[in-house]
Each structure stands twice: as C-alpha cells, then as structure tokens.
Amino acid sequence: MLYSFDVFDTIITRKTAKPTGIFKIMQKELETGEVYSDISRYVRENFYDLRIKIEKLTRVSYCYNGIQDVTLSQIYDGFVRTGYLTAKQACRLEELEVGTEVDHMLGIKENIDAIKKLLQDKNRVVLISDMYLERKAIHRILLSVDEVVAGLPLYVSSEYKKNKWNGDLFRIVKEKEKAEFSGWIHRGDNLRSDVQIPEALGIKTQRFCFEGLRNAEKYVLDQETRGIYTEYAAAAS
C-alpha cells in the first residue's frame, strides 16, 4: 500500500491567514530593512501587489504546451524581465521569500503523527504538492518543522511541470513509485485536487478538513489588504 499526503494546509500551514500574507511581511521588511535600500522605492512600497501580478504574468508566459506550473525562480526572473529588479536583486528577494516562508510555518500535528505511525508500521509514504516553490525550498521548510517528514520522497509540480489538479502529477508518482492506483491512499485538504481527481483515478482518499476563513475574517482581510497584524489575527482565530 502506498500512502501520500498533500503538503500545504495538510502537513504544514502558514502563520498568515492567506499564502499571500507572506508577501505583506516581505514588503514590510523591504520598506524598513537598510539592506534593501538599493531596490527602487516603488518596488519596496508596492511589492505585495507586484509579486501577485508578476506571478500571474509568469504563468501566462510559461504554462503552455503541456507545462502546468512555474518555479519561484521563474517568478523572480519575471521581475527582471519587466525591469523592476536586477538579477542580483531578484536572487536576494527569492531567498527572502523562502526564508520568510520558513519563519512563518507551523506543523499540523495530527497528520505528522499519522505519517510517523504509518512509517512505524513499515508503510510507504510520499508527499505530493502543487507548488511554485522548488523541492529544495519545501524540504528546507519541512526540515524546520519535522526531520522525519522532511526525509520523505517529495513530488512537486514546479519540478515535474505537472499538477495534481488534473491528475498528471499522480500519474508521475504512480510511475516513479511503481504503484497501482488501487493500492494507494491519499490525504489532503483540497476538495478537487486531493479528493475528486485522485478518486477518479481509482485512488482512495481521506480528506483533511482544514478550517477555512470565516466571512468576517475574509471581510477584514479584504478591507486591510496591507495589514500584517490582520493576517496574524485571522490565522490565529
């Protein structure tokens, strides 16, 4: 039997309410950190919006002819191609983003404990993630949370250029792990990519119901698009 787990919001979760909350924290660092004074004031004061915009443009530029995902390096190359950053500045901000992710990540004990029990019982366990972060960055994040989980085989859409969202990444895992869909159980939080799609392939699933944002929290976050402490408060609640 093969067991697989989604990564973000299944094994680990951010201290921010939304993934984009990381960009708000980065913008604050860019605005106040002397080490980033060589970066244009416009970029430092508008990084949150620019980071979201550049990722969308990067996906349009790269995701065709069977390519289904991009890497963080390609996103920051987008800053260079649009003239916002030099190559050296882009590398520094890419490292800042990974470091900020590491500093703002928490483990989800329920699923980490489940993985350790499966390993204890000599089961095969792998991790599967639709994510622009490269494998080495995700490994670094996992290592900051739990060494055992960090040591598991990790399949990432940014590396294989295929997503769970349409089943292609599951097909790659099947081939690499020499597994059968009928002898496979997957756990994750996303109704489509972690439940409906794998079930359509013949994989058994266990949905992890990660609590979403309440309407009041969504409203406050929409009103305060730059508020870091609002991110923390909504995430904590």
XYZ file of N, CA and C in Angstrom:
711
model
N 0.843 -1.200 0.000
C 0.000 0.000 0.000
C 0.881 1.253 0.000
N 0.554 2.204 -0.853
C 1.239 3.495 -0.880
C 0.341 4.544 -0.235
N 0.914 5.350 0.653
C 0.195 6.466 1.267
C 0.848 7.763 0.804
N 0.027 8.721 0.397
C 0.561 10.027 0.018
C -0.192 11.123 0.762
N 0.527 12.208 1.008
C -0.038 13.354 1.721
C 0.243 14.631 0.940
N -0.759 15.473 0.855
C -0.551 16.845 0.399
C 0.345 17.535 1.428
N 0.960 18.655 1.056
C 1.891 19.325 1.970
C 1.262 20.542 2.651
N 0.962 21.589 1.878
C 0.495 22.841 2.470
C -0.967 22.737 2.899
N -1.220 23.105 4.143
C -2.522 23.034 4.805
C -2.968 21.589 5.051
N -2.008 20.664 4.977
C -2.256 19.285 5.383
C -1.182 18.836 6.375
N 0.081 19.037 6.015
C 1.187 18.722 6.923
C 1.723 19.980 7.592
N 1.750 21.066 6.836
C 2.218 22.347 7.375
C 1.242 23.448 6.985
N 1.246 24.524 7.746
C 0.410 25.675 7.429
C 1.120 26.953 7.850
N 0.769 28.042 7.205
C 1.411 29.320 7.500
C 0.766 30.014 8.696
N 1.535 30.885 9.325
C 1.021 31.688 10.430
C 0.162 32.844 9.917
N 0.147 33.047 8.598
C -0.690 34.077 7.992
C -2.018 33.465 7.571
N -3.036 34.306 7.425
C -4.358 33.807 7.046
C -4.383 33.295 5.608
N -3.644 33.954 4.737
C -3.574 33.571 3.331
C -2.113 33.381 2.921
N -1.861 32.575 1.885
C -0.489 32.438 1.390
C 0.143 33.776 1.005
N -0.672 34.689 0.459
C -0.157 35.998 0.052
C 0.222 36.879 1.242
N -0.160 36.453 2.451
C 0.255 37.201 3.640
C 1.775 37.250 3.757
N 2.455 36.238 3.211
C 3.917 36.212 3.200
C 4.457 37.426 2.450
N 3.774 37.839 1.395
C 4.225 38.987 0.599
C 4.082 40.296 1.379
N 3.062 40.365 2.237
C 2.898 41.548 3.080
C 4.056 41.670 4.062
N 4.443 40.545 4.639
C 5.566 40.544 5.580
C 6.848 40.940 4.865
N 7.024 40.427 3.650
C 8.207 40.785 2.866
C 8.237 42.271 2.546
N 7.080 42.830 2.205
C 7.045 44.253 1.879
C 7.454 45.090 3.076
N 7.004 44.714 4.250
C 7.393 45.440 5.466
C 8.900 45.392 5.653
N 9.499 44.216 5.390
C 10.947 44.058 5.506
C 11.669 44.920 4.465
N 11.117 44.989 3.273
C 11.730 45.794 2.215
C 11.656 47.287 2.530
N 10.567 47.689 3.167
C 10.382 49.103 3.492
C 11.276 49.544 4.642
N 11.591 48.649 5.545
C 12.320 49.035 6.763
C 13.768 48.557 6.803
N 14.103 47.547 6.012
C 15.446 46.981 6.056
C 16.443 47.761 5.222
N 17.488 48.270 5.859
C 18.509 49.051 5.158
C 19.199 48.250 4.059
N 19.283 46.942 4.250
C 19.988 46.091 3.291
C 19.303 46.087 1.926
N 18.041 46.510 1.883
C 17.302 46.523 0.615
C 17.160 47.931 0.034
N 17.937 48.870 0.537
C 17.812 50.261 0.101
C 18.215 50.470 -1.359
N 18.965 49.520 -1.928
C 19.361 49.645 -3.335
C 18.218 49.311 -4.290
N 17.151 48.680 -3.781
C 15.983 48.358 -4.605
C 15.097 49.586 -4.702
N 14.513 49.798 -5.860
C 13.736 51.021 -6.079
C 12.628 51.177 -5.040
N 12.366 52.413 -4.693
C 11.327 52.714 -3.698
C 9.970 52.190 -4.155
N 9.708 52.273 -5.447
C 8.423 51.812 -5.981
C 8.222 50.323 -5.701
N 9.254 49.529 -5.952
C 9.158 48.094 -5.703
C 8.994 47.815 -4.218
N 9.767 48.512 -3.379
C 9.700 48.261 -1.948
C 8.329 48.615 -1.369
N 7.706 49.656 -1.890
C 6.424 50.110 -1.358
C 5.229 49.406 -1.991
N 5.457 48.713 -3.093
C 4.348 48.055 -3.800
C 4.612 46.567 -4.048
N 5.529 45.997 -3.252
C 5.938 44.621 -3.507
C 4.765 43.651 -3.461
N 3.872 43.800 -2.493
C 2.746 42.871 -2.345
C 1.959 42.745 -3.656
N 1.565 43.871 -4.221
C 0.792 43.856 -5.470
C 1.633 43.362 -6.647
N 2.896 43.775 -6.680
C 3.774 43.375 -7.779
C 4.023 41.873 -7.775
N 4.220 41.297 -6.599
C 4.509 39.857 -6.508
C 3.338 39.044 -7.048
N 2.118 39.457 -6.717
C 0.926 38.761 -7.215
C 0.800 38.935 -8.729
N 1.031 40.151 -9.196
C 0.914 40.457 -10.620
C 1.950 39.703 -11.447
N 3.204 39.703 -10.988
C 4.286 39.053 -11.730
C 4.078 37.546 -11.800
N 3.558 36.944 -10.733
C 3.298 35.506 -10.785
C 2.255 35.181 -11.856
N 1.209 35.980 -11.936
C 0.177 35.763 -12.957
C 0.765 35.887 -14.362
N 1.595 36.909 -14.570
C 2.223 37.101 -15.875
C 3.164 35.954 -16.218
N 3.890 35.471 -15.206
C 4.820 34.358 -15.419
C 4.074 33.102 -15.835
N 2.938 32.850 -15.210
C 2.152 31.665 -15.564
C 1.645 31.757 -17.006
N 1.237 32.945 -17.406
C 0.790 33.129 -18.793
C 1.942 32.875 -19.759
N 3.150 33.305 -19.378
C 4.327 33.186 -20.244
C 4.823 31.750 -20.387
N 4.716 30.959 -19.305
C 5.336 29.638 -19.290
C 4.372 28.466 -19.423
N 3.130 28.629 -18.958
C 2.228 27.473 -18.874
C 1.470 27.234 -20.177
N 2.142 26.558 -21.099
C 1.526 26.125 -22.356
C 2.332 24.938 -22.877
N 1.790 24.275 -23.905
C 2.430 23.077 -24.470
C 2.726 22.013 -23.407
N 1.769 21.805 -22.513
C 1.900 20.748 -21.516
C 2.559 21.159 -20.218
N 3.128 22.368 -20.157
C 3.730 22.851 -18.909
C 2.619 23.418 -18.025
N 2.484 22.878 -16.815
C 1.348 23.218 -15.961
C 1.705 24.043 -14.732
N 2.994 24.269 -14.493
C 3.357 25.064 -13.324
C 4.693 25.758 -13.553
N 4.972 26.752 -12.713
C 6.210 27.529 -12.794
C 6.978 27.383 -11.484
N 8.221 27.859 -11.490
C 9.049 27.827 -10.284
C 9.151 29.223 -9.682
N 9.582 29.278 -8.440
C 9.802 30.566 -7.792
C 10.883 31.353 -8.531
N 11.910 30.673 -9.010
C 12.976 31.345 -9.755
C 12.437 31.988 -11.027
N 11.509 31.319 -11.694
C 10.908 31.893 -12.901
C 10.063 33.118 -12.570
N 9.390 33.079 -11.417
C 8.594 34.240 -11.000
C 9.504 35.439 -10.770
N 10.627 35.221 -10.080
C 11.530 36.349 -9.825
C 12.291 36.775 -11.077
N 12.467 35.853 -12.005
C 13.009 36.244 -13.303
C 12.042 37.187 -14.007
N 10.745 37.018 -13.700
C 9.741 37.926 -14.254
C 9.947 39.357 -13.783
N 10.417 39.537 -12.545
C 10.746 40.874 -12.046
C 11.893 41.482 -12.845
N 12.841 40.619 -13.249
C 13.987 41.092 -14.025
C 13.544 41.453 -15.440
N 12.757 40.586 -16.057
C 12.329 40.808 -17.439
C 11.442 42.036 -17.585
N 10.708 42.378 -16.530
C 9.861 43.569 -16.580
C 10.591 44.824 -16.107
N 11.850 44.678 -15.719
C 12.675 45.838 -15.373
C 12.564 46.327 -13.947
N 11.872 45.579 -13.087
C 11.709 46.012 -11.707
C 12.946 45.738 -10.848
N 13.671 44.647 -11.172
C 14.831 44.253 -10.379
C 15.990 43.852 -11.281
N 17.201 43.951 -10.745
C 18.349 43.348 -11.414
C 18.381 41.860 -11.058
N 19.199 41.098 -11.756
C 19.283 39.663 -11.476
C 19.733 39.402 -10.038
N 20.693 40.185 -9.550
C 21.188 40.003 -8.186
C 20.107 40.354 -7.164
N 19.377 41.431 -7.419
C 18.298 41.815 -6.509
C 17.215 40.742 -6.483
N 16.911 40.173 -7.642
C 15.894 39.127 -7.719
C 16.298 37.905 -6.897
N 17.566 37.543 -6.965
C 18.060 36.399 -6.172
C 17.910 36.663 -4.681
N 18.191 37.886 -4.267
C 18.075 38.232 -2.841
C 16.622 38.169 -2.381
N 15.693 38.635 -3.214
C 14.282 38.615 -2.824
C 13.717 37.197 -2.874
N 14.221 36.381 -3.794
C 13.802 34.976 -3.812
C 14.212 34.297 -2.511
N 15.425 34.552 -2.072
C 15.891 33.978 -0.803
C 15.101 34.549 0.367
N 14.757 35.830 0.315
C 13.937 36.437 1.369
C 12.586 35.742 1.442
N 11.995 35.439 0.292
C 10.683 34.779 0.299
C 10.770 33.395 0.927
N 11.770 32.609 0.526
C 11.916 31.268 1.102
C 12.160 31.367 2.603
N 13.036 32.288 3.019
C 13.318 32.466 4.442
C 12.096 32.891 5.228
N 11.274 33.748 4.629
C 10.044 34.194 5.291
C 9.059 33.043 5.427
N 8.978 32.198 4.402
C 8.127 31.004 4.483
C 8.583 30.104 5.634
N 9.884 29.869 5.729
C 10.425 29.019 6.791
C 10.065 29.586 8.168
N 10.207 30.894 8.317
C 9.980 31.538 9.611
C 8.508 31.594 10.008
N 7.616 31.403 9.034
C 6.188 31.557 9.315
C 5.404 30.275 9.034
N 6.040 29.144 9.280
C 5.393 27.854 9.024
C 5.211 27.074 10.318
N 4.088 26.383 10.412
C 3.774 25.540 11.561
C 3.440 24.136 11.071
N 3.770 23.134 11.875
C 3.389 21.769 11.551
C 1.973 21.475 12.005
N 1.277 20.609 11.277
C -0.067 20.165 11.670
C 0.089 18.800 12.322
N 0.037 18.780 13.626
C 0.415 17.615 14.424
C -0.370 16.360 14.060
N -1.647 16.508 13.819
C -2.497 15.352 13.526
C -1.950 14.528 12.365
N -1.561 15.207 11.295
C -1.094 14.491 10.106
C 0.373 14.085 10.212
N 1.167 14.872 10.904
C 2.565 14.467 11.141
C 2.604 13.199 11.980
N 1.755 13.133 12.997
C 1.678 11.928 13.824
C 1.188 10.732 13.010
N 0.231 10.982 12.103
C -0.296 9.899 11.260
C 0.799 9.349 10.353
N 1.626 10.225 9.816
C 2.734 9.796 8.960
C 3.722 8.946 9.745
N 4.065 9.393 10.929
C 5.032 8.648 11.750
C 4.497 7.267 12.123
N 3.186 7.175 12.361
C 2.586 5.868 12.675
C 2.654 4.948 11.460
N 2.382 5.486 10.281
C 2.455 4.696 9.055
C 3.874 4.192 8.818
N 4.856 5.056 9.038
C 6.258 4.663 8.855
C 6.671 3.615 9.880
N 6.163 3.782 11.078
C 6.460 2.830 12.158
C 5.950 1.436 11.797
N 4.827 1.417 11.070
C 4.221 0.152 10.644
C 4.768 -0.323 9.294
N 5.885 0.284 8.860
C 6.606 -0.131 7.648
C 5.838 0.137 6.351
N 5.025 1.186 6.334
C 4.309 1.563 5.123
C 5.134 2.559 4.303
N 4.852 2.595 2.997
C 5.486 3.583 2.124
C 4.684 4.877 2.169
N 5.371 6.002 2.377
C 4.708 7.304 2.438
C 5.468 8.295 1.559
N 4.731 9.046 0.737
C 5.333 10.099 -0.086
C 4.520 11.381 0.091
N 5.124 12.489 -0.276
C 4.465 13.791 -0.224
C 4.270 14.315 -1.648
N 3.118 14.950 -1.900
C 2.799 15.481 -3.229
C 2.264 16.892 -3.068
N 2.817 17.838 -3.843
C 2.403 19.234 -3.674
C 2.314 19.966 -5.004
N 1.205 20.676 -5.207
C 1.105 21.642 -6.288
C 1.647 22.962 -5.746
N 2.871 23.317 -6.137
C 3.504 24.481 -5.526
C 4.625 25.021 -6.401
N 4.735 26.377 -6.459
C 5.804 27.011 -7.229
C 7.157 26.937 -6.518
N 7.158 26.740 -5.213
C 8.422 26.579 -4.503
C 9.113 25.308 -4.994
N 10.425 25.383 -5.213
C 11.160 24.217 -5.643
C 11.291 23.204 -4.499
N 11.639 21.971 -4.857
C 11.722 20.906 -3.871
C 12.686 21.247 -2.739
N 13.846 21.839 -3.072
C 14.834 22.142 -2.032
C 14.288 23.162 -1.038
N 13.461 24.099 -1.500
C 12.864 25.090 -0.602
C 11.823 24.440 0.305
N 10.982 23.565 -0.270
C 9.980 22.873 0.542
C 10.654 21.957 1.547
N 11.740 21.296 1.131
C 12.488 20.442 2.059
C 13.020 21.266 3.226
N 13.523 22.450 2.941
C 14.026 23.344 3.990
C 12.915 23.731 4.959
N 11.724 23.990 4.417
C 10.579 24.334 5.263
C 10.188 23.145 6.135
N 10.093 21.975 5.518
C 9.713 20.772 6.267
C 10.739 20.448 7.345
N 12.009 20.658 7.028
C 13.073 20.362 7.980
C 12.950 21.246 9.217
N 12.444 22.460 9.048
C 12.265 23.365 10.185
C 11.110 22.930 11.078
N 10.257 22.047 10.551
C 9.080 21.586 11.297
C 9.280 20.191 11.883
N 9.777 19.247 11.028
C 9.945 17.874 11.499
C 10.930 17.136 10.591
N 11.990 16.586 11.175
C 13.036 15.922 10.402
C 12.540 14.648 9.728
N 11.662 13.935 10.371
C 11.156 12.674 9.806
C 10.368 12.946 8.530
N 9.451 13.887 8.602
C 8.639 14.242 7.441
C 9.527 14.800 6.316
N 10.544 15.566 6.677
C 11.442 16.154 5.685
C 12.215 15.095 4.912
N 12.336 13.914 5.472
C 13.083 12.851 4.822
C 12.280 12.023 3.831
N 10.995 12.311 3.674
C 10.137 11.531 2.775
C 10.331 11.951 1.316
N 10.099 11.024 0.364
C 10.112 11.400 -1.052
C 9.092 12.504 -1.311
N 9.479 13.497 -2.102
C 8.643 14.683 -2.315
C 8.481 14.943 -3.809
N 7.247 14.974 -4.256
C 6.924 15.235 -5.658
C 6.245 16.604 -5.754
N 6.862 17.518 -6.513
C 6.386 18.898 -6.574
C 6.068 19.297 -8.015
N 4.950 19.956 -8.207
C 4.515 20.342 -9.543
C 5.521 21.253 -10.246
N 6.195 22.125 -9.483
C 7.149 23.043 -10.100
C 8.332 22.304 -10.710
N 8.663 21.133 -10.177
C 9.780 20.348 -10.703
C 9.357 19.506 -11.902
N 8.203 18.854 -11.793
C 7.751 17.955 -12.857
C 6.893 18.654 -13.906
N 6.515 19.908 -13.631
C 5.701 20.713 -14.560
C 4.319 20.108 -14.799
N 3.871 19.288 -13.854
C 2.553 18.671 -13.912
C 1.869 18.846 -12.575
N 0.538 18.984 -12.592
C -0.225 19.279 -11.382
C -1.060 18.093 -10.892
N -1.361 18.122 -9.591
C -2.388 17.230 -9.049
C -3.753 17.613 -9.615
N -3.912 18.892 -9.888
C -5.212 19.482 -10.232
C -5.915 18.730 -11.365
N -5.120 18.184 -12.312
C -5.744 17.420 -13.399
C -5.319 15.946 -13.405
N -4.593 15.541 -12.358
C -4.226 14.141 -12.215
C -2.853 13.769 -12.737
N -2.206 14.646 -13.495
C -0.932 14.296 -14.122
C 0.185 14.034 -13.114
N 0.211 14.785 -12.016
C 1.262 14.566 -11.016
C 1.067 13.216 -10.312
N -0.183 12.821 -10.112
C -0.446 11.496 -9.545
C 0.062 10.405 -10.485
N -0.098 10.622 -11.781
C 0.376 9.637 -12.767
C 1.898 9.513 -12.727
N 2.580 10.634 -12.515
C 4.043 10.611 -12.409
C 4.472 9.836 -11.165
N 3.796 10.096 -10.047
C 4.112 9.379 -8.803
C 3.882 7.882 -8.994
N 2.802 7.524 -9.666
C 2.499 6.110 -9.936
C 3.670 5.449 -10.660
N 4.193 6.137 -11.672
C 5.301 5.579 -12.455
C 6.590 5.507 -11.633
N 6.908 6.600 -10.920
C 8.153 6.657 -10.159
C 8.162 5.664 -8.996
N 7.021 5.512 -8.343
C 6.922 4.650 -7.171
C 6.526 3.223 -7.522
N 6.290 2.997 -8.834
C 5.849 1.670 -9.289
C 4.641 1.195 -8.479
N 3.667 2.087 -8.371
C 2.471 1.835 -7.563
C 1.263 1.591 -8.460
N 0.195 1.116 -7.851
C -1.084 0.966 -8.531
C -2.093 1.882 -7.850
N -2.944 2.525 -8.638
C -3.945 3.412 -8.061
C -4.827 2.671 -7.055
N -5.090 1.390 -7.320
C -5.982 0.616 -6.450
C -5.341 0.294 -5.096
N -4.020 0.441 -5.006
C -3.327 0.182 -3.749
C -2.720 1.439 -3.168
N -3.500 2.509 -3.168
C -2.967 3.826 -2.838
C -4.018 4.609 -2.058
N -3.595 5.277 -0.991
C -4.473 6.156 -0.212
C -3.828 7.536 -0.132
N -4.589 8.572 -0.487
C -4.074 9.949 -0.475
C -4.877 10.798 0.500
N -4.176 11.658 1.251
C -4.831 12.580 2.181
C -4.445 14.015 1.863
N -5.439 14.896 1.818
C -5.174 16.312 1.569
C -6.408 17.145 1.810
N -6.254 18.461 1.755
C -7.348 19.358 2.139
C -8.201 19.858 0.977
N -7.670 19.815 -0.258
C -8.374 20.418 -1.390
C -9.401 19.445 -1.975
N -10.650 19.889 -2.049
C -11.731 19.003 -2.486
C -11.483 18.453 -3.886
N -10.995 19.295 -4.790
C -10.775 18.829 -6.166
C -9.482 18.024 -6.295
N -8.348 18.679 -5.999
C -7.060 18.049 -6.308
C -6.662 16.940 -5.343
N -7.242 16.919 -4.139
C -6.890 15.884 -3.164
C -7.986 14.841 -2.969
N -9.153 15.070 -3.540
C -10.247 14.113 -3.369
C -10.846 13.692 -4.724
N -11.461 14.642 -5.424
C -12.199 14.293 -6.640
C -11.299 13.723 -7.739
N -10.157 14.376 -7.979
C -9.256 13.928 -9.047
C -8.622 12.575 -8.732
N -8.010 12.381 -7.538
C -7.451 11.054 -7.261
C -8.500 9.949 -7.222
N -9.699 10.263 -6.725
C -10.747 9.249 -6.710
C -11.134 8.840 -8.124
N -11.137 9.804 -9.054
C -11.451 9.495 -10.455
C -10.404 8.572 -11.067
N -9.173 8.613 -10.518
C -8.103 7.744 -10.994
C -8.154 6.362 -10.347
N -8.936 6.231 -9.270
C -9.018 4.959 -8.564
C -8.271 4.940 -7.248
N -7.772 6.108 -6.824
C -7.061 6.223 -5.546
C -8.080 6.438 -4.426
N -7.902 5.747 -3.317
C -8.747 6.011 -2.144
C -8.271 7.312 -1.502
N -9.183 8.083 -0.950
C -8.811 9.379 -0.385
C -9.329 9.554 1.036
N -8.635 10.403 1.770
C -9.058 10.828 3.105
C -8.943 12.346 3.128
N -10.074 13.031 3.109
C -9.994 14.488 3.083
C -9.676 15.031 4.467
N -8.663 15.897 4.531
C -8.337 16.587 5.774
C -9.039 17.938 5.741
N -9.998 18.129 6.631
C -10.803 19.354 6.615
C -10.104 20.472 7.371
N -9.234 21.155 6.671
C -8.534 22.299 7.249
C -9.506 23.466 7.323
N -9.643 24.048 8.496
C -10.651 25.093 8.690
C -10.345 26.326 7.862
N -11.328 26.755 7.074
C -11.163 27.934 6.229
C -11.485 29.216 6.974
N -11.347 30.328 6.267
C -11.634 31.634 6.856
C -13.135 31.859 6.975
N -13.538 32.481 8.066
C -14.939 32.855 8.240
C -15.220 34.117 7.415
N -16.489 34.375 7.162
C -16.869 35.530 6.348
C -16.358 36.834 6.948
N -16.441 36.947 8.278
C -15.982 38.172 8.938
C -14.476 38.360 8.743
N -13.736 37.252 8.797
C -12.286 37.318 8.612
C -11.941 37.704 7.174
N -12.681 37.125 6.218
C -12.464 37.474 4.814
C -12.729 38.955 4.588
N -13.793 39.466 5.217
C -14.145 40.872 5.056
C -13.025 41.784 5.561
N -12.532 41.501 6.764
C -11.463 42.323 7.334
C -10.207 42.262 6.468
N -9.861 41.079 5.984
C -8.672 40.930 5.137
C -8.823 41.682 3.823
N -10.044 41.677 3.274
C -10.303 42.413 2.029
C -10.209 43.919 2.234
N -10.609 44.371 3.420
C -10.574 45.804 3.714
C -9.157 46.287 4.004
N -8.356 45.427 4.629
C -6.993 45.807 5.005
C -6.000 44.947 4.224
N -5.857 45.260 2.948
C -5.043 44.424 2.067
C -3.555 44.474 2.406
N -3.124 45.472 3.169
C -1.707 45.564 3.516
C -1.439 45.256 4.989
N -2.482 44.908 5.747
C -2.329 44.755 7.193
C -1.710 43.429 7.598
N -0.495 43.459 8.133
C 0.197 42.250 8.565
C -0.475 41.658 9.808
N -0.797 42.510 10.763
C -1.356 42.004 12.014
C -2.754 41.440 11.818
N -3.472 41.950 10.819
C -4.765 41.375 10.467
C -4.588 39.947 9.974
N -3.520 39.709 9.203
C -3.185 38.358 8.731
C -2.955 37.415 9.903
N -2.151 37.866 10.856
C -1.840 37.038 12.021
C -3.102 36.750 12.825
N -3.912 37.787 13.033
C -5.114 37.641 13.875
C -6.107 36.675 13.243
N -6.335 36.823 11.927
C -7.281 35.948 11.243
C -6.778 34.508 11.227
N -5.482 34.339 11.033
C -4.900 32.996 11.016
C -5.022 32.349 12.386
N -4.731 33.100 13.429
C -4.793 32.563 14.798
C -6.211 32.191 15.187
N -7.190 32.992 14.749
C -8.574 32.711 15.122
C -9.093 31.472 14.424
